[in-house]
Amino acid sequence: MAHDKTAVTKDGIRYRPSLAGLPPRSIAPSKTARTITQVILAFVACYFLLPIVWLLIASTKNNTDLVSTPGFAFGEFNWAANWHSLMAWTKGMFLRWVLNSLLYSTVAGVVGTFISVACGYAMAKFQFPGRRVLLVVIMTGLLMPVALLTVPLYLLFIKMHLVNTVWAMIIPSMVSPFGVFLGNVYADSSVPTELLEAARIDGAGEFRIFSTMVLRLLAPAMVTIFLFIFVATWNNFLLPLMMITNESLQPVTQGLYGMMSYFAPDKGAVMLASVIGVIPLVVLFLILQRYWQSGLAAGAVKG
Amino acid sequence: MASRKARHEALTGWLFALPFTVVFIIVFVAPIIESVRAAFHKQVAEGGGLFGGGRMVEKFVGLQNFQEVCTNPAFWHGIGRVMLFGVFQIPIMILAALFLALVIDSYLVRHPGFWRLSYFLPYAIPGLVAAIMWTYLYLPEISPFAGHLSFSLLSSHVILGSMANMTTWTFTGYNMLIFLAALQAVPSELYEAARIDGASGWQIMTKIKIPMVRGAALLAVLLSIIGTVQLFNEPTVLATVATWMPRDYTPMMMAYNTMNGNISPSGAGPASAVSIMMALVAGVLAMIYALVQRKAD
């Protein structure tokens, strides 16, 4: 067989070396099996990636080109024109919406991460009355259909005069039962109780122990929780739809929907806006790849 | 002395747990209580003339809101739609995710990181943007493929399938990662031991790997069932181009539009009743699945 390359040892014995990245020859699959697998995987990748490629190409076209040129071919390159149309159409609001989303997601992510880690740490390392009840209630929250809470949340926020304020977006987004769960699992396994006791003997206060030692040990979990809250907040659509009517407070998802439901929208501008609304998330995912993968791992193994 | 230490520990524990607990009560517990209360009330005009004019007050109406939801065929049509959607979409998505995870975790693949990332990328696209993108991909005038089909992807017979494609596209990679994580938690000595005992690759897959991801699969299906009952973004965006779609096409759309006064009866009471009924249906479906699954084991 052609791919059976041989090598020679120092003492002149011919042998077939293992291929890099593959297991020993005795259990390695045949080349045919590997080729078929690659072809199947490539087809599947097309399904997942081509729509994104199409979106990128479509964002460069105007309404005429969208209809007259083939989907995967470039027409005239109209990014600048689409951008101007987007700005004129939204009265310059579009960038504001992106900034709103950034603000909501960042604040909810940072505050949400700290409060969930603190709570998870408390439940892992302290005995206090009500601890078990709290744990059960929060874990039930993990399976709670969140969208269903939006209507009642709206009713409650009307009474609290929070509708149409930034708090209506930030407060609900901060709460992540998954964050508490992950913080709890991590604190349980990677914060040694001996270390806490040693610090206490040295006279360190509980808050100081938490802020200088525990937070450092929990850093990987915290990045994961931040990412999850950030993404969930950025993607939320029903919540702003219920809570926000003031145009200058809308996040980017709501703005996009408003454009989409417009009579005869400028489709090229909608697609350019979609691409811009996606970029922050894709960048974040690529930078923090290592963390979300390990975060999912912790969730899956325990779950 | 010991009791002072215990008291100190209890106090510190609660102090750390408190901030989250407070927000959790505001966002999860209080709304549930408020919606149960609202569901038993209705806004009615008080006093004033024959043609209204009185101010709106809340009146206790007992189970009337629930009765209206339960006897409303639109609600059950919506439930039927999301159930039909879930019966096909969830198995396809979960099996595809499992298949991809098993392949990527096997010896057959050389660059697992590359494939993993390509399949996961759609999850990084906000659901609403994905819905907008696919909606345009379904429009025959501008789509690269929809124009060549003999049927419309936006017609009433096909649109559930079109929607199922959107969710499958977004969440398959996410579920695949959950399976991959579960697979990677299996110690590789187990596979070596099985090899030495003479197990084939197929046997390792069916006898070791698939049983190992059972827990992850159960959780993934439960979350998918709960997510399906709340289907909202995709139908809402599709309705901007498929104008035939009613405002109560899915139960979540019904709850939203009831709250916003777009369909009658409207208001906080009826909307709360719809929400609670949906939560009950989601809970019952999830429980049935969990019980059936446990019996099968």
Coordinates of C-alpha atoms in Angstrom, one line a residue:
Chain A
M1 CA 0.0 0.0 0.0
A2 CA 1.3 3.4 -0.9
H3 CA 0.8 5.1 2.4
D4 CA 2.7 2.4 4.2
K5 CA 6.0 4.4 4.5
T6 CA 8.7 2.6 6.2
A7 CA 11.7 3.9 8.2
V8 CA 14.9 2.3 9.3
T9 CA 16.3 2.1 12.8
K10 CA 19.9 2.8 13.7
D11 CA 20.7 -0.9 13.7
G12 CA 19.2 -1.4 10.2
I13 CA 15.8 -2.8 11.0
R14 CA 12.9 -1.7 8.8
Y15 CA 9.7 -0.8 10.5
R16 CA 6.5 1.2 9.9
P17 CA 6.3 4.2 12.1
S18 CA 3.1 5.5 13.6
L19 CA 1.6 8.5 11.9
A20 CA 1.8 11.8 13.8
G21 CA -1.4 12.5 15.8
L22 CA -2.7 8.9 15.4
P23 CA -2.5 6.0 17.7
P24 CA -0.2 3.1 17.3
R25 CA -0.4 1.2 14.0
S26 CA -2.0 -1.8 15.6
I27 CA -5.2 0.0 16.3
A28 CA -5.0 2.9 13.9
P29 CA -7.9 3.0 11.4
S30 CA -7.3 2.5 7.7
K31 CA -6.7 5.4 5.4
T32 CA -10.0 4.8 3.6
A33 CA -11.9 5.0 6.8
R34 CA -10.2 8.3 7.6
T35 CA -10.8 9.8 4.2
I36 CA -14.5 8.9 4.4
T37 CA -14.7 10.5 7.8
Q38 CA -13.0 13.7 6.6
V39 CA -15.4 14.0 3.7
I40 CA -18.5 13.6 6.0
L41 CA -17.1 16.1 8.5
A42 CA -16.4 18.6 5.7
F43 CA -20.0 18.3 4.4
V44 CA -21.3 18.9 7.9
A45 CA -18.9 21.9 8.3
C46 CA -20.4 23.4 5.1
Y47 CA -23.9 23.3 6.7
F48 CA -22.6 25.1 9.7
L49 CA -20.3 27.6 8.1
L50 CA -21.7 28.5 4.7
P51 CA -24.7 30.5 6.0
I52 CA -22.2 32.7 7.9
V53 CA -20.1 33.1 4.8
W54 CA -23.3 34.0 2.9
L55 CA -24.2 36.6 5.6
L56 CA -20.8 38.2 5.2
I57 CA -21.1 38.4 1.4
A58 CA -24.7 39.6 1.6
S59 CA -23.7 42.4 3.9
T60 CA -21.7 43.9 1.1
K61 CA -24.6 44.1 -1.3
N62 CA -27.4 46.5 -1.9
N63 CA -31.1 45.5 -2.5
T64 CA -30.6 45.2 -6.3
D65 CA -27.5 43.1 -6.1
L66 CA -29.1 40.8 -3.5
V67 CA -31.7 39.9 -6.0
S68 CA -29.6 39.9 -9.2
T69 CA -26.3 38.3 -8.2
P70 CA -25.7 34.7 -7.2
G71 CA -25.8 34.2 -3.4
F72 CA -22.1 33.3 -3.0
A73 CA -20.7 35.8 -5.5
F74 CA -19.8 39.3 -4.8
G75 CA -21.6 42.1 -6.6
E76 CA -20.6 45.7 -6.2
F77 CA -18.9 46.2 -2.8
N78 CA -21.4 48.4 -0.9
W79 CA -20.3 48.3 2.7
A80 CA -19.9 52.1 2.8
A81 CA -23.3 52.6 1.2
N82 CA -24.9 50.1 3.5
W83 CA -23.3 51.7 6.5
H84 CA -24.6 55.2 5.5
S85 CA -28.1 53.7 4.9
L86 CA -27.9 52.0 8.3
M87 CA -27.0 55.3 10.0
A88 CA -29.6 57.3 8.2
W89 CA -32.3 54.7 8.8
T90 CA -31.7 54.4 12.5
K91 CA -31.0 58.1 12.9
G92 CA -27.5 57.3 14.1
M93 CA -28.9 55.0 16.8
F94 CA -27.3 51.8 15.7
L95 CA -23.9 52.4 17.3
R96 CA -25.8 53.4 20.4
W97 CA -27.6 50.0 20.5
V98 CA -24.3 48.2 20.1
L99 CA -22.9 50.2 23.0
N100 CA -26.0 49.5 25.1
S101 CA -25.6 45.8 24.5
L102 CA -21.9 46.1 25.5
L103 CA -22.9 48.0 28.7
Y104 CA -25.7 45.6 29.7
S105 CA -23.7 42.5 29.0
T106 CA -20.5 43.7 30.7
V107 CA -22.1 45.0 33.9
A108 CA -24.4 42.0 34.2
G109 CA -21.4 39.7 33.5
V110 CA -19.1 41.3 36.0
V111 CA -21.6 41.7 38.8
G112 CA -23.3 38.4 38.1
T113 CA -19.9 36.5 38.1
F114 CA -19.0 38.0 41.5
I115 CA -22.3 37.3 43.2
S116 CA -22.6 33.7 41.9
V117 CA -19.0 32.8 42.8
A118 CA -19.5 34.2 46.3
C119 CA -22.7 32.3 46.7
G120 CA -21.1 29.1 45.3
Y121 CA -18.1 29.5 47.6
A122 CA -20.3 30.1 50.6
M123 CA -22.3 26.9 49.9
A124 CA -19.1 24.9 49.4
K125 CA -17.1 26.0 52.4
F126 CA -19.5 27.2 55.1
Q127 CA -22.1 25.5 57.2
F128 CA -25.0 27.8 57.7
P129 CA -28.7 27.2 58.4
G130 CA -30.8 27.2 55.2
R131 CA -27.8 26.1 53.1
R132 CA -29.5 23.0 51.8
V133 CA -32.7 24.7 51.0
L134 CA -30.8 27.4 49.1
L135 CA -28.9 24.8 47.1
V136 CA -32.1 23.0 46.1
V137 CA -33.9 26.2 45.2
I138 CA -31.0 27.5 43.0
M139 CA -30.6 24.1 41.3
T140 CA -34.3 24.1 40.5
G141 CA -33.7 27.5 39.0
L142 CA -31.2 25.8 36.6
L143 CA -34.1 23.9 35.0
M144 CA -36.5 26.8 35.2
P145 CA -37.8 28.0 31.8
V146 CA -36.3 31.5 31.9
A147 CA -38.4 33.0 29.1
L148 CA -41.5 32.2 31.1
L149 CA -40.3 34.4 33.9
T150 CA -40.2 37.4 31.6
V151 CA -43.9 38.2 31.6
P152 CA -44.2 38.0 35.5
L153 CA -40.9 39.9 35.8
Y154 CA -42.4 42.6 33.7
L155 CA -45.5 42.8 36.0
L156 CA -43.2 43.0 39.0
F157 CA -40.9 45.7 37.4
I158 CA -43.9 47.9 36.5
K159 CA -44.7 48.0 40.2
M160 CA -41.0 48.7 41.1
H161 CA -40.9 51.4 38.4
L162 CA -38.0 49.7 36.7
V163 CA -39.5 49.3 33.3
N164 CA -37.7 51.4 30.6
T165 CA -34.6 51.7 32.7
V166 CA -31.2 50.1 32.3
W167 CA -31.9 48.1 35.5
A168 CA -34.7 46.3 33.7
M169 CA -32.0 44.8 31.5
I170 CA -29.2 44.4 34.0
I171 CA -30.9 43.0 37.1
P172 CA -32.5 40.0 35.5
S173 CA -29.4 39.2 33.4
M174 CA -27.1 39.1 36.5
V175 CA -28.8 36.0 37.9
S176 CA -27.2 32.8 36.7
P177 CA -28.0 29.6 38.6
F178 CA -25.5 27.9 36.4
G179 CA -22.9 30.4 37.7
V180 CA -23.6 29.4 41.3
F181 CA -23.5 25.7 40.3
L182 CA -20.1 26.1 38.6
G183 CA -18.7 28.3 41.4
N184 CA -19.8 25.7 43.9
V185 CA -18.2 22.8 42.0
Y186 CA -15.0 24.7 41.5
A187 CA -14.7 26.0 45.1
D188 CA -15.4 22.5 46.3
S189 CA -12.6 21.0 44.3
S190 CA -9.9 23.7 44.1
V191 CA -10.1 25.8 47.3
P192 CA -8.4 23.7 50.0
T193 CA -10.0 24.1 53.4
E194 CA -6.6 23.9 55.0
L195 CA -5.5 27.0 53.2
L196 CA -8.5 29.0 54.5
E197 CA -7.8 27.8 58.1
A198 CA -4.2 28.7 57.8
A199 CA -5.1 32.2 56.7
R200 CA -7.6 32.5 59.5
I201 CA -5.0 31.6 62.0
D202 CA -2.7 34.2 60.6
G203 CA -5.5 36.7 61.4
A204 CA -6.8 37.4 57.9
G205 CA -10.5 38.5 57.8
E206 CA -13.0 36.5 55.8
F207 CA -13.5 39.2 53.2
R208 CA -9.7 39.6 52.7
I209 CA -9.3 35.8 52.3
F210 CA -12.0 35.8 49.7
S211 CA -10.8 38.8 47.7
T212 CA -7.1 37.9 47.8
M213 CA -7.0 34.1 47.7
V214 CA -10.3 32.5 46.8
L215 CA -11.0 34.7 43.8
R216 CA -7.6 33.9 42.4
L217 CA -8.1 30.2 42.8
L218 CA -11.6 30.5 41.2
A219 CA -10.4 32.6 38.2
P220 CA -10.9 29.9 35.5
A221 CA -14.5 29.3 36.7
M222 CA -15.1 33.1 36.8
V223 CA -14.0 33.6 33.2
T224 CA -16.5 30.9 32.1
I225 CA -19.3 32.3 34.1
F226 CA -18.7 35.8 32.8
L227 CA -18.7 34.5 29.3
F228 CA -22.0 32.7 29.8
I229 CA -23.8 35.7 31.3
F230 CA -22.3 38.0 28.7
V231 CA -23.5 35.9 25.8
A232 CA -27.0 35.2 27.4
T233 CA -27.5 39.0 27.9
W234 CA -26.3 39.9 24.5
N235 CA -28.6 37.3 22.9
N236 CA -31.7 38.1 25.0
F237 CA -34.5 39.4 22.8
L238 CA -37.8 38.8 24.7
L239 CA -36.6 40.7 27.8
P240 CA -35.9 44.0 26.1
L241 CA -38.9 43.5 23.9
M242 CA -41.0 43.5 27.1
M243 CA -39.1 45.9 29.2
I244 CA -37.7 48.6 26.9
T245 CA -39.7 50.9 24.6
N246 CA -37.3 53.9 24.8
E247 CA -35.3 53.8 21.6
S248 CA -32.1 55.1 23.2
L249 CA -32.0 52.2 25.7
Q250 CA -32.6 49.4 23.3
P251 CA -29.9 46.7 22.9
V252 CA -28.8 45.6 19.4
T253 CA -31.1 42.5 19.2
Q254 CA -34.2 44.7 19.7
G255 CA -32.9 47.3 17.2
L256 CA -32.3 44.6 14.6
Y257 CA -35.8 43.2 15.0
G258 CA -37.2 46.7 14.7
M259 CA -35.3 47.1 11.4
M260 CA -36.3 43.7 10.2
S261 CA -40.0 44.3 10.8
Y262 CA -39.9 47.6 9.1
F263 CA -42.0 47.9 5.9
A264 CA -39.6 47.2 2.9
P265 CA -36.3 47.1 4.9
D266 CA -33.0 47.9 3.2
K267 CA -31.8 44.2 3.4
G268 CA -28.2 45.0 2.8
A269 CA -28.2 47.3 5.8
V270 CA -29.9 44.8 7.9
M271 CA -27.3 42.2 7.1
L272 CA -24.4 44.6 7.7
A273 CA -26.0 45.4 11.1
S274 CA -26.3 41.7 11.8
V275 CA -22.6 41.2 11.1
I276 CA -21.7 44.1 13.4
G277 CA -24.0 42.7 16.1
V278 CA -22.2 39.3 15.9
I279 CA -18.6 40.5 15.9
P280 CA -18.2 41.2 19.6
L281 CA -19.4 37.7 20.5
V282 CA -17.3 35.8 18.0
V283 CA -14.2 37.7 19.1
L284 CA -15.0 36.9 22.7
F285 CA -15.5 33.2 22.0
L286 CA -12.3 32.9 20.0
I287 CA -10.3 34.7 22.7
L288 CA -11.7 32.7 25.6
Q289 CA -12.0 29.3 23.8
R290 CA -10.0 27.5 26.5
Y291 CA -12.3 28.7 29.2
W292 CA -15.7 27.9 27.8
Q293 CA -14.6 24.5 26.9
S294 CA -13.4 23.7 30.4
G295 CA -16.6 25.3 31.8
L296 CA -18.8 23.1 29.7
A297 CA -16.7 20.1 30.8
A298 CA -17.4 20.9 34.4
G299 CA -21.1 21.3 33.8
A300 CA -21.4 18.2 31.7
V301 CA -19.5 15.9 34.0
K302 CA -21.4 16.9 37.2
G303 CA -24.7 17.1 35.4
Chain B
M1 CA -16.3 28.6 72.2
A2 CA -17.4 26.1 69.7
S3 CA -20.8 27.7 69.3
R4 CA -19.2 31.1 68.8
K5 CA -17.1 29.6 66.0
A6 CA -20.3 28.0 64.5
R7 CA -22.1 31.3 64.7
H8 CA -19.2 33.1 63.0
E9 CA -19.2 30.5 60.2
A10 CA -23.0 30.7 59.7
L11 CA -22.9 34.5 59.6
T12 CA -20.0 34.6 57.1
G13 CA -21.7 32.0 54.9
W14 CA -24.8 33.9 54.7
L15 CA -23.0 37.2 54.0
F16 CA -21.3 35.6 51.0
A17 CA -24.5 34.0 49.8
L18 CA -26.7 37.0 50.4
P19 CA -26.1 39.2 47.3
F20 CA -27.0 36.4 44.9
T21 CA -29.9 35.3 47.1
V22 CA -31.5 38.7 47.0
V23 CA -31.3 39.1 43.3
F24 CA -32.4 35.5 42.8
I25 CA -35.5 36.3 44.9
I26 CA -36.2 39.4 42.8
V27 CA -35.8 37.7 39.5
F28 CA -37.0 34.1 40.1
V29 CA -39.1 33.8 43.3
A30 CA -41.0 37.1 43.4
P31 CA -42.2 37.0 39.7
I32 CA -43.5 33.5 40.2
I33 CA -45.5 34.6 43.3
E34 CA -46.6 37.8 41.4
S35 CA -47.8 35.8 38.4
V36 CA -49.7 33.3 40.4
R37 CA -51.4 36.2 42.2
A38 CA -52.1 38.1 38.9
A39 CA -53.4 34.9 37.2
F40 CA -56.4 35.0 39.6
H41 CA -57.2 38.6 38.9
K42 CA -58.4 40.6 35.9
Q43 CA -58.4 44.3 35.1
V44 CA -61.9 45.7 34.9
A45 CA -63.4 49.1 34.6
E46 CA -65.0 50.3 37.8
G47 CA -67.9 52.8 38.0
G48 CA -68.1 55.3 35.2
G49 CA -70.9 55.3 32.6
L50 CA -72.2 52.6 30.4
F51 CA -69.4 53.1 27.9
G52 CA -66.6 52.9 30.4
G53 CA -64.8 55.9 31.6
G54 CA -64.2 54.4 35.1
R55 CA -60.7 53.7 36.2
M56 CA -59.3 50.2 35.9
V57 CA -59.2 48.1 39.0
E58 CA -58.0 44.6 39.7
K59 CA -60.8 42.2 40.5
F60 CA -60.4 38.6 41.8
V61 CA -61.9 36.3 39.2
G62 CA -60.8 32.9 40.6
L63 CA -60.0 30.3 37.9
Q64 CA -61.6 32.3 35.1
N65 CA -58.3 33.2 33.4
F66 CA -57.1 29.5 33.5
Q67 CA -60.5 28.4 32.2
E68 CA -60.1 30.8 29.3
V69 CA -56.7 29.6 28.4
C70 CA -57.6 25.9 28.7
T71 CA -60.7 26.3 26.5
N72 CA -58.9 28.4 24.0
P73 CA -58.1 26.2 20.9
A74 CA -55.3 28.7 19.9
F75 CA -53.4 27.8 23.0
W76 CA -53.5 24.1 22.4
H77 CA -52.7 24.6 18.7
G78 CA -49.6 26.4 19.8
I79 CA -48.7 23.6 22.3
G80 CA -49.3 21.1 19.5
R81 CA -47.0 23.0 17.2
V82 CA -44.1 23.2 19.6
M83 CA -44.6 19.5 20.5
L84 CA -44.6 18.4 16.9
F85 CA -41.5 20.6 16.4
G86 CA -39.8 19.0 19.4
V87 CA -40.6 15.4 18.5
F88 CA -38.6 15.8 15.3
Q89 CA -36.1 18.5 16.1
I90 CA -34.8 17.3 19.4
P91 CA -33.9 13.7 18.4
I92 CA -32.3 14.9 15.1
M93 CA -30.2 17.5 16.9
I94 CA -29.2 15.2 19.8
L95 CA -28.3 12.3 17.6
A96 CA -26.4 14.5 15.2
A97 CA -24.5 16.1 18.2
L98 CA -23.8 12.6 19.6
F99 CA -22.6 11.3 16.2
L100 CA -20.3 14.3 15.7
A101 CA -18.9 14.0 19.2
L102 CA -18.2 10.3 18.8
V103 CA -16.4 10.9 15.5
I104 CA -14.3 13.8 16.8
D105 CA -13.4 11.8 19.9
S106 CA -12.3 8.8 17.7
Y107 CA -9.0 7.9 16.2
L108 CA -10.4 8.7 12.8
V109 CA -9.9 12.5 13.0
R110 CA -6.6 14.3 12.9
H111 CA -7.5 17.9 13.8
P112 CA -10.3 17.7 16.3
G113 CA -9.9 21.3 17.4
F114 CA -10.7 22.6 13.9
W115 CA -13.9 20.6 13.5
R116 CA -15.0 21.3 17.0
L117 CA -14.7 25.0 16.5
S118 CA -16.5 25.0 13.1
Y119 CA -19.5 23.2 14.5
F120 CA -19.6 25.3 17.5
L121 CA -19.4 28.7 15.7
P122 CA -23.1 29.0 15.1
Y123 CA -23.7 29.0 18.8
A124 CA -21.7 32.3 19.0
I125 CA -24.1 33.9 16.6
P126 CA -27.0 35.5 18.6
G127 CA -30.2 33.6 18.1
L128 CA -31.9 36.6 16.7
V129 CA -29.2 37.2 14.1
A130 CA -29.4 33.6 13.2
A131 CA -33.1 33.9 12.8
I132 CA -32.8 37.0 10.6
M133 CA -30.1 35.3 8.5
W134 CA -32.1 32.1 7.9
T135 CA -35.2 34.1 7.2
Y136 CA -33.4 35.8 4.4
L137 CA -32.0 32.5 3.3
Y138 CA -35.6 31.2 3.0
L139 CA -36.7 34.2 0.9
P140 CA -36.7 32.9 -2.7
E141 CA -35.8 36.3 -4.2
I142 CA -32.5 36.6 -2.4
S143 CA -31.6 33.1 -1.2
P144 CA -29.0 31.1 -3.0
F145 CA -31.1 28.0 -2.8
A146 CA -34.7 28.7 -1.9
G147 CA -35.6 29.9 -5.4
H148 CA -34.7 26.5 -6.9
L149 CA -37.2 24.6 -4.7
S150 CA -40.7 23.7 -5.9
F151 CA -42.2 24.7 -2.6
S152 CA -42.0 27.8 -0.3
L153 CA -40.0 27.4 2.9
L154 CA -42.3 30.0 4.4
S155 CA -45.6 28.3 3.8
S156 CA -47.7 27.0 6.6
H157 CA -46.9 23.3 5.9
V158 CA -43.2 23.8 5.8
I159 CA -42.5 26.6 8.3
L160 CA -42.1 24.3 11.3
G161 CA -39.4 22.4 9.5
S162 CA -37.7 25.7 8.5
M163 CA -37.8 26.8 12.1
A164 CA -36.4 23.4 13.3
N165 CA -33.5 23.9 10.9
M166 CA -32.7 27.3 12.5
T167 CA -32.5 25.8 16.0
T168 CA -30.7 22.7 14.9
W169 CA -28.1 24.9 13.2
T170 CA -27.6 27.0 16.3
F171 CA -27.6 24.3 19.0
T172 CA -26.1 21.1 17.5
G173 CA -22.5 22.3 18.1
Y174 CA -23.4 23.3 21.7
N175 CA -24.8 19.9 22.5
M176 CA -21.9 18.3 20.7
L177 CA -19.5 20.1 23.1
I178 CA -21.4 18.8 26.1
F179 CA -21.1 15.3 24.8
L180 CA -17.4 15.8 24.0
A181 CA -16.8 17.1 27.5
A182 CA -18.4 14.0 29.0
L183 CA -16.4 11.7 26.7
Q184 CA -13.1 13.4 27.6
A185 CA -13.9 12.7 31.3
V186 CA -13.6 9.0 30.5
P187 CA -10.1 7.8 31.6
S188 CA -8.2 6.5 28.5
E189 CA -6.9 3.5 30.5
L190 CA -10.5 2.2 30.2
Y191 CA -10.2 2.1 26.4
E192 CA -6.7 0.5 26.6
A193 CA -8.0 -2.2 29.0
A194 CA -10.9 -2.9 26.6
R195 CA -8.5 -3.1 23.7
I196 CA -6.4 -5.6 25.5
D197 CA -9.5 -7.6 26.3
G198 CA -10.1 -7.7 22.5
A199 CA -12.9 -5.2 22.2
S200 CA -13.4 -3.7 18.7
G201 CA -13.7 0.0 18.1
W202 CA -17.5 -0.5 17.6
Q203 CA -17.8 -2.3 20.9
I204 CA -15.9 0.4 22.7
M205 CA -18.3 3.0 21.3
T206 CA -21.5 1.2 22.1
K207 CA -20.5 -0.5 25.3
I208 CA -18.3 2.2 26.9
K209 CA -18.7 5.6 25.3
I210 CA -22.4 5.8 24.7
P211 CA -23.3 4.6 28.2
M212 CA -20.8 7.2 29.6
V213 CA -22.6 10.1 28.0
R214 CA -26.1 9.1 29.2
G215 CA -26.2 11.7 32.0
A216 CA -25.2 14.4 29.6
A217 CA -27.8 13.3 27.1
L218 CA -30.5 13.3 29.7
L219 CA -29.7 16.9 30.7
A220 CA -29.4 18.0 27.0
V221 CA -32.8 16.6 26.1
L222 CA -34.5 18.1 29.2
L223 CA -33.0 21.5 28.4
S224 CA -34.1 21.1 24.8
I225 CA -37.7 20.2 25.8
I226 CA -37.9 23.3 28.1
G227 CA -36.4 25.5 25.4
T228 CA -38.8 24.2 22.7
V229 CA -41.9 25.0 24.8
Q230 CA -40.6 28.6 25.0
L231 CA -40.0 28.9 21.2
F232 CA -40.2 32.6 20.5
N233 CA -37.4 34.3 18.6
E234 CA -37.6 32.2 15.4
P235 CA -41.3 32.4 14.8
T236 CA -41.4 36.1 15.7
V237 CA -38.7 36.9 13.2
L238 CA -40.2 34.6 10.5
A239 CA -43.6 36.4 11.1
T240 CA -42.1 39.5 9.6
V241 CA -41.9 37.9 6.2
A242 CA -44.5 35.1 6.6
T243 CA -47.3 37.5 7.3
W244 CA -49.9 34.7 7.5
M245 CA -48.5 33.6 10.8
P246 CA -50.9 34.4 13.7
R247 CA -49.8 36.2 16.8
D248 CA -50.4 33.1 18.9
Y249 CA -48.5 30.7 16.7
T250 CA -46.4 29.4 19.6
P251 CA -47.5 29.6 23.3
M252 CA -44.7 32.1 24.1
M253 CA -45.8 34.4 21.3
M254 CA -49.3 34.1 22.8
A255 CA -48.1 35.0 26.3
Y256 CA -46.2 38.0 24.9
N257 CA -49.0 39.3 22.7
T258 CA -51.6 38.7 25.5
M259 CA -49.5 40.9 27.8
N260 CA -49.1 43.6 25.1
G261 CA -52.8 43.7 24.3
N262 CA -52.3 42.4 20.7
I263 CA -54.8 39.6 21.2
S264 CA -57.9 39.3 23.3
P265 CA -58.4 38.6 26.2
S266 CA -55.4 40.6 27.1
G267 CA -53.7 42.0 30.2
A268 CA -51.6 40.8 33.1
G269 CA -54.1 38.2 34.4
P270 CA -54.6 36.3 31.2
A271 CA -50.9 36.6 30.2
S272 CA -49.9 35.2 33.6
A273 CA -52.3 32.3 33.2
V274 CA -50.8 31.5 29.8
S275 CA -47.3 31.6 31.3
I276 CA -48.2 29.4 34.2
M277 CA -50.0 26.9 31.9
M278 CA -46.9 26.8 29.7
A279 CA -44.6 26.2 32.7
L280 CA -46.9 23.3 33.7
V281 CA -46.8 21.8 30.3
A282 CA -43.0 22.1 30.1
G283 CA -42.7 20.6 33.6
V284 CA -45.0 17.7 32.8
L285 CA -43.2 16.9 29.5
A286 CA -39.8 17.1 31.1
M287 CA -41.0 14.8 33.9
I288 CA -42.5 12.3 31.6
Y289 CA -39.2 12.2 29.6
A290 CA -37.1 11.8 32.8
L291 CA -39.4 9.0 34.1
V292 CA -39.5 7.1 30.7
Q293 CA -35.7 7.4 30.6
R294 CA -35.2 6.1 34.1
K295 CA -37.5 3.1 33.3
A296 CA -35.5 2.3 30.2
D297 CA -32.3 2.1 32.2

